[in-house]
XYZ file of C-alpha atoms in Angstrom:
691
model
C -11.663 -21.167 6.861
C -12.268 -24.600 7.186
C -15.158 -26.163 10.022
C -13.969 -25.398 13.153
C -14.326 -29.015 14.310
C -14.518 -30.946 18.005
C -11.388 -32.866 17.425
C -8.015 -32.104 16.819
C -7.384 -33.978 13.713
C -10.364 -33.331 11.290
C -8.786 -30.865 8.655
C -11.338 -29.977 6.501
C -12.712 -27.574 3.738
C -15.980 -26.614 2.070
C -14.963 -24.898 -1.019
C -14.066 -26.584 -4.742
C -10.467 -27.139 -4.328
C -8.338 -26.067 -6.689
C -6.631 -28.679 -8.868
C -3.503 -28.878 -6.171
C -5.486 -29.060 -3.180
C -4.344 -31.357 -1.082
C -0.376 -31.738 -1.815
C 2.013 -29.151 -0.621
C 2.933 -26.647 -3.441
C 6.442 -25.824 -2.916
C 7.719 -21.795 -4.450
C 10.582 -22.851 -6.114
C 13.417 -22.266 -8.882
C 11.621 -24.695 -11.917
C 11.441 -24.005 -15.877
C 9.868 -20.294 -16.508
C 9.977 -19.396 -12.992
C 9.886 -15.972 -12.548
C 12.554 -13.236 -12.594
C 13.590 -12.943 -8.105
C 14.916 -9.628 -7.240
C 18.395 -9.066 -6.091
C 17.451 -7.606 -3.329
C 14.454 -6.144 -1.365
C 16.393 -3.428 0.830
C 13.553 -3.338 2.791
C 14.027 -6.522 4.200
C 17.718 -7.303 6.891
C 17.410 -11.616 5.739
C 19.753 -13.204 3.266
C 16.651 -15.317 1.835
C 18.507 -15.486 -1.377
C 20.779 -18.333 -0.176
C 17.605 -20.799 1.341
C 14.530 -22.143 0.128
C 11.690 -22.181 2.294
C 9.647 -24.910 2.140
C 7.626 -24.496 5.531
C 7.458 -23.209 8.443
C 5.272 -24.360 11.807
C 4.370 -22.101 14.486
C 3.002 -23.011 17.997
C 1.870 -20.529 20.031
C 0.367 -19.223 23.644
C -1.911 -16.640 23.972
C -1.442 -14.686 27.061
C -4.251 -11.879 27.254
C -3.961 -10.576 30.610
C 0.230 -9.770 29.786
C -1.017 -8.943 26.058
C 1.850 -12.142 24.987
C 2.277 -14.708 22.676
C 5.078 -16.966 23.631
C 6.064 -20.447 22.248
C 8.311 -21.417 18.783
C 8.715 -21.181 15.003
C 10.272 -24.065 13.415
C 11.704 -23.864 9.628
C 11.515 -26.116 7.429
C 14.960 -24.626 4.793
C 16.777 -26.164 2.358
C 20.354 -23.995 1.756
C 21.075 -23.729 -2.363
C 23.786 -21.705 -2.565
C 27.619 -22.987 -1.469
C 30.100 -21.496 1.982
C 26.579 -20.093 3.516
C 27.467 -20.176 7.237
C 24.927 -18.036 8.866
C 20.930 -18.122 8.355
C 19.606 -14.003 8.466
C 16.624 -13.293 9.515
C 14.213 -10.160 9.659
C 13.014 -9.501 13.398
C 11.929 -6.696 15.381
C 13.042 -5.259 18.597
C 9.674 -6.038 20.370
C 10.892 -9.837 19.662
C 12.813 -11.593 22.958
C 14.165 -14.504 21.433
C 15.142 -17.150 24.285
C 16.414 -19.931 21.938
C 17.664 -21.590 19.130
C 18.545 -25.053 18.385
C 18.462 -27.397 15.177
C 18.578 -30.742 13.896
C 18.841 -31.750 10.655
C 16.485 -34.527 9.383
C 17.121 -38.627 8.502
C 21.013 -38.167 10.148
C 20.180 -40.263 12.815
C 20.639 -36.908 15.317
C 18.406 -37.978 18.408
C 18.498 -34.267 20.304
C 18.837 -30.549 18.777
C 22.236 -28.764 18.535
C 21.742 -25.680 20.370
C 23.097 -22.331 17.880
C 24.600 -18.746 19.320
C 22.910 -16.098 17.463
C 22.707 -12.549 17.407
C 20.060 -9.025 16.947
C 21.378 -5.784 15.143
C 19.735 -2.990 14.197
C 18.459 -2.442 10.953
C 15.959 0.340 10.477
C 13.391 1.598 12.776
C 11.161 -0.382 11.792
C 12.867 -4.216 12.424
C 16.117 -5.664 13.547
C 18.115 -8.843 11.808
C 18.351 -12.004 13.781
C 21.798 -13.505 12.685
C 22.065 -16.988 13.371
C 25.358 -18.658 12.888
C 25.103 -22.162 11.496
C 27.673 -24.471 11.934
C 29.314 -26.267 8.595
C 28.846 -29.793 9.291
C 25.200 -28.582 8.916
C 25.133 -27.213 6.353
C 25.523 -28.847 2.588
C 23.526 -27.556 -0.045
C 20.397 -28.665 -1.054
C 19.989 -30.809 2.255
C 16.889 -30.117 4.861
C 17.726 -28.438 8.349
C 15.012 -27.736 10.471
C 15.688 -24.561 12.869
C 13.450 -23.850 15.849
C 13.349 -20.214 17.316
C 11.985 -20.051 20.943
C 10.332 -16.792 21.650
C 7.741 -13.909 22.767
C 6.178 -11.428 21.532
C 5.450 -8.249 23.001
C 4.575 -5.079 22.130
C 5.287 -4.891 18.095
C 3.819 -3.673 15.123
C 2.096 -6.277 13.610
C -0.080 -7.094 16.672
C -3.086 -4.821 17.835
C -4.690 -5.790 21.626
C -7.794 -4.395 22.077
C -9.200 -4.011 25.459
C -12.417 -4.858 25.935
C -13.038 -1.491 26.446
C -12.097 -1.138 22.096
C -14.061 -3.885 20.491
C -17.054 -3.788 19.245
C -19.403 -5.775 22.261
C -17.262 -4.118 25.170
C -17.547 -7.962 26.722
C -14.417 -9.473 26.328
C -10.657 -8.352 24.702
C -9.492 -9.434 21.416
C -6.258 -9.718 19.717
C -5.289 -9.126 15.898
C -2.477 -9.539 13.704
C -1.757 -7.195 10.475
C 0.835 -7.815 8.511
C 0.945 -5.574 5.599
C 3.619 -4.858 5.020
C 6.900 -4.884 6.303
C 5.300 -5.747 10.418
C 4.657 -9.504 10.788
C 8.252 -9.311 11.355
C 7.298 -8.639 14.682
C 4.907 -11.075 14.787
C 7.526 -14.211 14.057
C 11.265 -14.101 12.775
C 10.959 -14.697 9.325
C 12.187 -13.320 5.548
C 9.718 -10.532 5.418
C 10.066 -10.149 1.431
C 6.762 -10.945 -0.378
C 9.269 -12.853 -3.019
C 9.422 -15.446 -0.652
C 6.789 -18.432 -0.177
C 5.702 -20.965 1.853
C 3.167 -23.395 3.097
C 2.494 -23.243 6.979
C 1.094 -24.239 9.905
C 0.290 -23.234 13.416
C -1.228 -24.148 16.418
C -2.475 -21.969 18.919
C -3.737 -22.061 22.112
C -6.262 -19.523 24.266
C -7.875 -19.228 27.510
C -11.796 -20.826 27.559
C -14.311 -18.451 25.644
C -11.793 -17.254 22.766
C -12.351 -18.218 19.745
C -8.801 -18.136 17.145
C -8.753 -18.021 13.179
C -5.697 -17.620 10.762
C -5.353 -16.829 7.758
C -5.281 -20.842 6.717
C -7.336 -23.381 4.231
C -7.956 -25.592 7.121
C -8.215 -25.632 10.768
C -9.414 -27.699 13.225
C -10.703 -26.952 17.125
C -9.988 -29.749 20.369
C -12.066 -27.909 22.867
C -11.348 -30.173 25.357
C -7.644 -28.531 25.836
C -8.200 -25.124 24.311
C -6.073 -25.498 20.707
C -6.767 -24.469 17.859
C -5.011 -26.224 14.842
C -4.493 -24.564 11.100
C -3.142 -25.766 7.891
C -2.304 -22.952 4.535
C -1.119 -25.980 1.819
C -0.063 -23.317 -0.707
C 2.419 -21.307 -0.546
C 1.894 -17.247 0.618
C 4.436 -14.621 1.595
C 5.262 -13.387 5.609
C 2.703 -10.415 5.391
C -0.520 -12.118 5.365
C 0.436 -14.572 7.208
C -2.683 -13.150 10.136
C -4.293 -14.199 13.013
C -7.371 -13.166 15.145
C -8.844 -14.500 18.122
C -11.837 -12.533 20.653
C -15.333 -13.383 21.301
C -15.795 -14.487 17.316
C -19.292 -16.263 16.054
C -20.709 -17.094 12.218
C -23.204 -17.959 10.453
C -22.227 -19.846 6.822
C -23.816 -18.143 4.116
C -23.121 -20.432 1.265
C -19.883 -21.906 2.025
C -18.577 -19.001 2.429
C -18.696 -17.976 5.897
C -18.705 -15.071 7.591
C -17.441 -14.234 11.400
C -18.325 -10.922 14.428
C -18.359 -10.517 17.620
C -21.538 -11.297 18.701
C -23.284 -8.125 18.571
C -22.056 -7.529 14.712
C -22.728 -10.361 13.433
C -26.417 -10.816 12.190
C -26.009 -7.166 11.030
C -22.558 -8.203 8.552
C -24.892 -10.739 7.100
C -27.524 -9.439 6.042
C -25.872 -6.649 4.515
C -23.659 -9.824 2.760
C -26.877 -12.089 1.853
C -25.707 -14.562 -0.908
C -23.356 -11.468 -2.507
C -19.481 -13.251 -1.645
C -20.433 -16.476 -3.658
C -21.875 -14.463 -6.690
C -18.850 -12.006 -6.882
C -16.443 -15.126 -6.799
C -19.207 -16.461 -9.538
C -17.709 -13.774 -11.584
C -14.335 -13.849 -10.756
C -13.839 -16.827 -11.587
C -15.684 -16.791 -15.026
C -12.981 -14.004 -15.289
C -9.360 -14.951 -14.164
C -9.979 -18.705 -13.791
C -10.656 -20.788 -11.070
C -10.960 -19.708 -6.904
C -7.332 -21.321 -5.593
C -7.791 -21.259 -1.976
C -10.862 -23.229 -1.296
C -12.181 -21.251 1.768
C -13.361 -17.724 0.929
C -13.953 -16.381 4.435
C -14.617 -13.406 5.973
C -14.266 -12.059 9.818
C -15.099 -8.059 10.513
C -12.887 -6.372 12.960
C -13.074 -3.078 15.530
C -13.150 0.199 14.731
C -9.463 -0.433 15.491
C -7.975 -2.269 12.662
C -6.016 0.231 10.795
C -7.369 0.010 7.261
C -10.301 -0.770 5.990
C -9.340 -3.974 4.611
C -6.526 -6.760 4.385
C -6.453 -9.839 1.810
C -5.320 -12.936 4.152
C -5.528 -16.396 1.852
C -8.857 -17.488 2.991
C -9.388 -15.424 5.579
C -10.385 -11.379 4.541
C -10.190 -9.290 7.192
C -12.238 -5.931 7.343
C -13.380 -2.839 9.404
C -16.861 -3.381 11.102
C -17.259 0.644 10.162
C -17.727 -0.440 6.600
C -21.015 -2.509 7.050
C -22.434 0.899 7.176
C -22.275 2.265 3.827
C -23.615 -0.758 1.365
C -21.568 0.469 -2.367
C -18.090 1.129 -0.231
C -18.758 -2.608 1.232
C -19.199 -4.007 -1.586
C -16.094 -2.124 -3.423
C -13.783 -3.232 -0.244
C -14.960 -7.113 -0.616
C -15.357 -7.045 -4.381
C -11.344 -5.356 -4.114
C -9.946 -8.645 -1.035
C -11.346 -10.948 -3.273
C -9.789 -9.670 -6.225
C -6.811 -10.330 -4.368
C -7.559 -13.962 -4.714
C -5.657 -14.169 -8.143
C -4.032 -10.696 -8.070
C -1.533 -10.096 -4.591
C -1.769 -13.518 -3.026
C -1.966 -16.420 -5.589
C 0.742 -13.796 -7.762
C 2.838 -11.741 -5.821
C 4.558 -8.585 -5.984
C 8.605 -9.712 -5.239
C 9.719 -6.757 -4.278
C 7.566 -3.896 -2.112
C 8.878 -1.229 -5.413
C 6.506 -2.722 -7.032
C 3.459 -2.371 -5.166
C 1.647 -2.020 -8.078
C 1.544 -5.214 -9.914
C -0.527 -6.163 -6.300
C -3.033 -3.302 -5.951
C -2.763 -1.633 -9.244
C -4.172 -4.849 -11.484
C -6.728 -6.071 -7.967
C -8.319 -2.230 -8.642
C -8.632 -3.381 -12.469
C -10.192 -7.094 -11.439
C -12.342 -5.337 -9.524
C -13.630 -2.808 -11.914
C -13.981 -5.766 -13.858
C -16.052 -7.844 -11.951
C -18.384 -4.739 -10.810
C -18.715 -4.204 -14.399
C -20.064 -7.975 -15.293
C -22.105 -8.210 -11.496
C -22.977 -4.299 -11.673
C -22.694 -2.434 -15.041
C -20.719 -0.544 -17.042
C -21.978 2.987 -15.598
C -21.526 1.835 -11.589
C -18.298 0.724 -12.770
C -17.655 4.267 -14.179
C -19.018 6.215 -10.797
C -16.465 4.188 -8.948
C -13.524 5.076 -10.824
C -14.994 8.750 -11.039
C -14.198 8.777 -7.353
C -11.281 7.541 -6.461
C -9.266 9.040 -9.440
C -10.952 12.522 -9.135
C -9.417 11.181 -5.219
C -5.664 10.472 -7.106
C -5.807 14.063 -8.700
C -6.360 15.314 -5.383
C -3.519 14.136 -4.326
C -1.310 14.992 -7.285
C -1.884 18.389 -6.684
C -0.501 18.537 -2.325
C 2.498 16.223 -3.446
C 3.293 17.828 -6.946
C 3.441 16.314 -10.592
C 7.467 15.889 -9.485
C 6.999 13.870 -6.708
C 9.041 10.529 -6.623
C 5.846 9.141 -4.699
C 3.583 8.399 -7.514
C 5.573 6.372 -9.372
C 4.617 2.968 -10.035
C 8.381 1.611 -9.425
C 9.570 3.488 -6.507
C 13.035 2.593 -5.407
C 13.194 3.119 -1.732
C 16.658 3.988 0.451
C 18.070 1.932 3.175
C 14.857 2.365 5.901
C 12.403 4.021 4.645
C 9.520 1.804 5.266
C 7.451 0.407 2.011
C 4.157 1.366 4.268
C 4.482 4.655 4.069
C 4.630 4.816 0.266
C 0.989 2.653 0.332
C -1.073 5.018 -2.428
C -3.563 5.776 -4.218
C -0.620 5.782 -7.023
C -0.462 2.150 -6.301
C -3.807 1.485 -7.213
C -5.290 4.263 -9.280
C -1.626 4.579 -11.496
C -1.105 0.835 -11.084
C -5.196 0.634 -12.246
C -4.697 2.684 -15.382
C -1.633 1.094 -16.726
C -3.308 -2.637 -16.725
C -6.219 -0.155 -18.368
C -3.752 1.360 -21.545
C -2.974 -2.781 -21.787
C -5.920 -3.948 -22.011
C -6.540 -0.757 -24.761
C -3.121 -1.846 -26.199
C -4.703 -5.835 -26.592
C -7.211 -4.372 -28.658
C -10.831 -6.809 -26.604
C -11.282 -6.801 -23.073
C -12.013 -10.512 -23.281
C -8.861 -11.257 -25.197
C -7.060 -9.067 -22.187
C -9.300 -11.836 -19.945
C -7.574 -14.769 -21.603
C -4.912 -12.735 -20.688
C -4.859 -12.484 -17.279
C -5.775 -16.111 -16.499
C -2.490 -16.705 -18.447
C -0.683 -14.607 -15.918
C -2.556 -16.520 -13.441
C -1.836 -19.493 -15.182
C 2.089 -18.927 -15.206
C 2.585 -17.354 -12.390
C 0.791 -19.042 -9.274
C 1.829 -19.396 -5.855
C 4.726 -17.631 -7.185
C 6.161 -13.392 -6.909
C 7.211 -11.598 -10.127
C 8.863 -8.664 -11.563
C 7.208 -5.922 -13.769
C 9.072 -7.477 -16.429
C 7.745 -10.509 -15.793
C 3.701 -9.454 -16.211
C 5.261 -7.325 -19.182
C 7.588 -10.210 -21.072
C 4.634 -11.883 -21.016
C 1.904 -9.449 -22.097
C 4.287 -9.406 -25.635
C 4.845 -12.486 -25.881
C 1.257 -13.018 -25.741
C -0.018 -10.298 -28.273
C 3.515 -10.034 -30.142
C 1.980 -7.391 -32.685
C 2.383 -4.658 -29.995
C 6.562 -4.792 -30.034
C 6.386 -1.775 -32.035
C 3.927 0.097 -31.058
C 4.646 0.129 -27.438
C 7.902 2.629 -28.242
C 5.881 5.504 -29.252
C 6.823 8.848 -27.106
C 4.908 9.095 -24.302
C 3.171 5.751 -23.735
C 6.281 3.201 -23.434
C 6.381 1.163 -20.486
C 9.720 2.952 -18.862
C 7.830 6.261 -18.230
C 5.364 4.593 -17.315
C 6.597 2.630 -14.718
C 9.501 4.718 -13.864
C 7.916 8.320 -14.482
C 6.537 10.935 -11.756
C 3.188 12.384 -12.082
C 0.149 11.677 -13.530
C -0.868 8.032 -15.847
C -0.163 8.257 -18.913
C -3.342 6.937 -20.252
C -6.882 7.161 -18.329
C -9.968 5.160 -19.410
C -13.058 6.023 -21.070
C -15.251 7.073 -18.419
C -18.185 8.254 -20.962
C -20.145 4.961 -20.041
C -21.144 6.886 -16.462
C -22.334 10.114 -17.764
C -26.012 9.208 -16.483
C -24.656 9.384 -13.172
C -21.731 11.934 -13.092
C -23.056 14.480 -15.370
C -25.604 15.415 -12.702
C -23.188 15.189 -10.008
C -21.173 17.914 -11.703
C -23.795 19.830 -12.715
C -25.552 20.200 -8.939
C -21.408 20.900 -7.951
C -21.782 23.962 -10.685
C -24.704 25.171 -9.563
C -23.489 25.247 -5.444
C -19.272 26.271 -6.153
C -20.407 29.985 -6.735
C -20.311 33.399 -4.107
C -24.436 32.760 -4.008
C -26.925 30.057 -3.364
C -28.183 28.855 -6.195
C -32.033 29.859 -7.187
C -34.551 27.134 -5.588
C -36.270 26.798 -8.327
C -33.002 24.909 -10.294
C -32.271 22.225 -7.668
C -35.731 20.755 -7.873
C -34.396 18.428 -11.075
C -32.272 17.575 -8.702
C -33.282 14.565 -6.583
C -30.462 13.265 -4.066
C -32.577 10.704 -2.050
C -31.899 9.216 -5.201
C -28.516 8.514 -6.135
C -26.158 6.133 -4.754
C -23.572 6.540 -1.999
C -21.155 7.066 -4.609
C -23.201 9.726 -6.864
C -23.333 12.088 -3.083
C -19.378 11.553 -1.985
C -18.606 12.677 -5.237
C -20.459 15.685 -5.105
C -19.236 16.073 -1.820
C -15.610 15.300 -2.214
C -15.905 18.289 -4.868
C -17.757 21.177 -3.032
C -14.332 20.126 -0.719
C -12.143 20.640 -3.630
C -14.384 23.799 -3.579
C -13.923 25.008 -0.055
C -14.031 26.932 1.823
C -17.872 27.875 0.688
C -19.471 32.058 1.607
C -21.518 31.279 4.826
C -24.573 32.022 2.371
C -23.847 29.269 0.411
C -23.860 26.722 3.826
C -26.753 28.104 5.043
C -28.450 27.077 2.250
C -26.605 23.743 1.214
C -27.330 22.933 5.027
C -30.575 24.169 4.760
C -31.429 21.883 1.457
C -29.298 19.103 2.326
C -28.282 18.480 5.740
C -31.188 16.936 7.605
C -30.346 13.962 4.394
C -26.859 13.662 5.036
C -26.801 12.573 8.687
C -29.053 9.909 7.880
C -27.451 7.921 5.172
C -23.784 6.533 6.491
C -20.375 7.780 7.813
C -19.326 8.440 4.407
C -21.493 10.347 3.449
C -21.646 12.104 6.776
C -18.101 12.920 7.068
C -17.548 14.743 4.113
C -20.426 17.126 5.065
C -18.740 17.931 8.072
C -15.417 18.379 6.421
C -17.069 21.283 4.383
C -19.035 22.744 7.169
C -15.696 22.352 9.067
C -13.670 24.114 5.964
C -15.659 26.552 5.659
C -16.323 27.732 9.202
C -19.719 27.031 9.470
C -20.737 26.554 13.280
C -24.633 25.499 13.849
C -22.930 21.864 12.178
C -20.926 22.142 15.481
C -23.158 19.772 17.423
C -23.183 16.997 14.537
C -19.049 17.055 14.885
C -19.531 16.111 18.744
C -21.901 13.733 17.932
C -20.365 11.843 15.179
C -16.817 11.939 16.722
C -18.236 10.611 20.025
C -20.102 7.774 17.836
C -16.878 7.000 15.512
C -13.436 5.828 16.856
C -11.781 4.610 13.609
C -8.833 6.348 12.256
C -9.891 7.303 8.890
C -13.259 8.789 9.746
C -11.499 10.477 12.932
C -8.148 11.593 11.533
C -9.837 13.641 9.370
C -12.230 16.104 10.946
C -9.514 16.408 14.015
C -7.205 17.962 11.561
C -9.668 20.213 10.333
C -11.123 21.123 13.193
C -7.395 21.927 14.789
C -6.763 24.037 11.194
C -9.300 25.860 12.067
C -11.370 27.748 14.216
C -12.648 25.106 16.498
C -9.246 23.499 17.849
C -10.947 24.075 21.444
C -14.032 21.846 20.582
C -11.884 19.036 19.219
C -9.188 18.826 22.575
C -12.752 19.045 24.067
C -13.884 15.458 22.427
C -10.314 14.079 22.162
C -10.136 14.016 25.956
C -14.180 13.310 25.965
C -13.250 10.142 24.075
C -10.097 9.183 24.646
C -10.636 5.474 26.329
C -12.112 4.356 23.552
C -9.220 5.462 21.305
C -6.478 2.553 20.096
C -3.091 4.050 21.674
C -1.477 4.357 18.129
C -4.881 5.976 17.164
C -4.234 8.212 20.268
C -1.105 9.414 19.954
C -1.812 10.505 15.433
C -4.890 12.694 17.500
C -2.114 14.090 19.953
C 0.117 15.161 17.226
C -2.366 16.814 15.448
C -4.348 18.417 18.369
C -0.741 19.007 20.311
C 1.624 19.291 18.179
C 5.437 19.477 19.300
C 4.433 19.340 22.256
C 2.885 16.810 25.106
C -0.924 16.538 25.506
C -1.686 18.300 29.523
C -3.467 15.943 31.592
C -7.627 16.151 31.809
C -9.759 14.210 34.443
C -11.145 10.995 31.675
C -14.482 10.558 31.388
C -16.273 7.253 31.998
C -16.471 5.381 29.092
C -20.607 5.675 27.183
C -22.211 2.874 26.442
C -21.860 0.091 23.584
C -23.545 0.540 20.293
C -24.753 -2.243 18.441
C -22.799 -1.456 14.587
C -20.256 0.947 14.022
C -18.719 2.385 10.514
C -15.249 3.868 7.397
C -13.521 5.347 4.123
C -10.812 7.891 3.724
C -12.304 11.996 2.863
C -10.349 14.180 1.528
C -7.010 15.444 2.881
C -5.346 19.131 3.920
C -1.364 18.419 3.426
C 0.335 16.842 1.817
C 1.366 14.438 5.127
C -2.836 13.539 5.053
C -3.375 12.543 1.795
C -1.147 9.890 1.243
C -1.507 8.811 5.542
C -5.290 8.973 4.619
C -5.510 6.783 1.667
C -5.445 3.223 3.227
C -8.785 2.512 1.617
C -7.440 -1.122 1.422
C -4.567 -3.782 1.409
């Protein structure tokens, strides 16, 4: 995001601009346009009847009552004959006060009030049906619709009391739109197939800083008004806002934002790495198109690890504890600037077009920046998780398809899983292998971005361009077992996985050590002397512990020896390591680790660490410990997480009331990433590594 100036008119952008910077880019039909889906079953809107040129939000934030109130102005052009209504995605939590319209350039002095109704749609939204006068709607003529509304308790808007922030001194609010939540932030065409530019005006109390996923911004101190402009077209789910006690440090042309108590830690961890990663990405995939590349670190209540909001990546502060995981998650979100943000999947049924391509791009960046061995190790960790999920769900489960056909009422967010990331990555890797040369495939991806930038695509657009770029492959793409249709529509594991032998020097010792410990008796101590875990990377230790989890429960004698050998090391590393070790202990009913379980859950209040441990506690012999810890920490848990843990601890019933324990003092820098799941349901829930 651009500089926050002390005047309401100064809008600037510090990174070099893309060729289209400074002009309004319209996403609409044209020569060589991508195919648009006939329907998006997750949207109630009639988005195909209009071109959305631009929209403006004008909001006032009220922290006392946890509401945003104001209005939305939509600039719409009808593109179909006979349109008599505008249907937008909305949500029962939105209170609509009034709707009116104007036709610019016709001499209409006053806006005309419109009638509307709100109809049920699904459990994740409703439809806002607005009647349009026949004389107002003409093919190709701009109309402006103004909707005055107030937000209440919707899924996109997360109000945090001060106790739930890192500093625990001031409240904070953020939005999370992926994938169909922003219809509870503002009425919209809530489908990734529609993109537009937007502007916003946000009014806040004194002491509150507002950030948005926008390329330009300004600030009037006297009025406490923040102005934002996103000059490049984005889908609704990438409109994001955060407001609270936030400060920044400039790191090169980028900017790091966080609460004051976290800022120095965040800057130290990132250093100048963001610019380095961007430079590598640009060398591979072409110019960075978004101007700003800022990062804001959010409290542990942030429901996922990271979100690729354009110009302003949201990332959970908990991940600061692990440098390796921080590196991967930030690079993944950077990769989304090309794959997901610049070129977007037109329907949620093909999420792999965003996540699979971004994962491939992330690994191309890490290979160039850190070497092939590092990338192979990280890939093995994730592919292990993919196969673990397949064992839980079964090879014939339809959620393992790349093209998942949604039934009406299915929330796309519920199908955000490792298949979209890792099976999608394997498919893209397969295409790279078919191309015959990774540099040739890099060039293809640059062409893909150039052809479809600021548009939304379906899989056929990608594959048509691929076969056009490599015409010699067309006959070969129909071989049984590797044809595109099997990749897209087939259940089960990827038909192809990339060669990861370049990581053998890092991966081999991990498996050798696992083999020593996954027996009924502890290994000979002399055989352990060749393994120095203090010199291993976080990903090596995580791979070791994940594979121990696969073999759990371990025998009491093995657990006692493991604890004696490694527990002290694991406890002083980071939360990614510690949570996995504690899961091994819980699944093996190793009670000596109970004090560390208590300490860990007292410290960590983020979903990706708490849920796996509570599930293992509830399933084992220490459920009483889990209930006790829950009541000691519930005041520091976000209400959504609190409900999840209550469902784990008290299935089918209500939690008995116990006295509330006084809050503990704030800690300076919290911690996160999903360890192994214990059930099919948690397997899907715990893979929200990043969006």
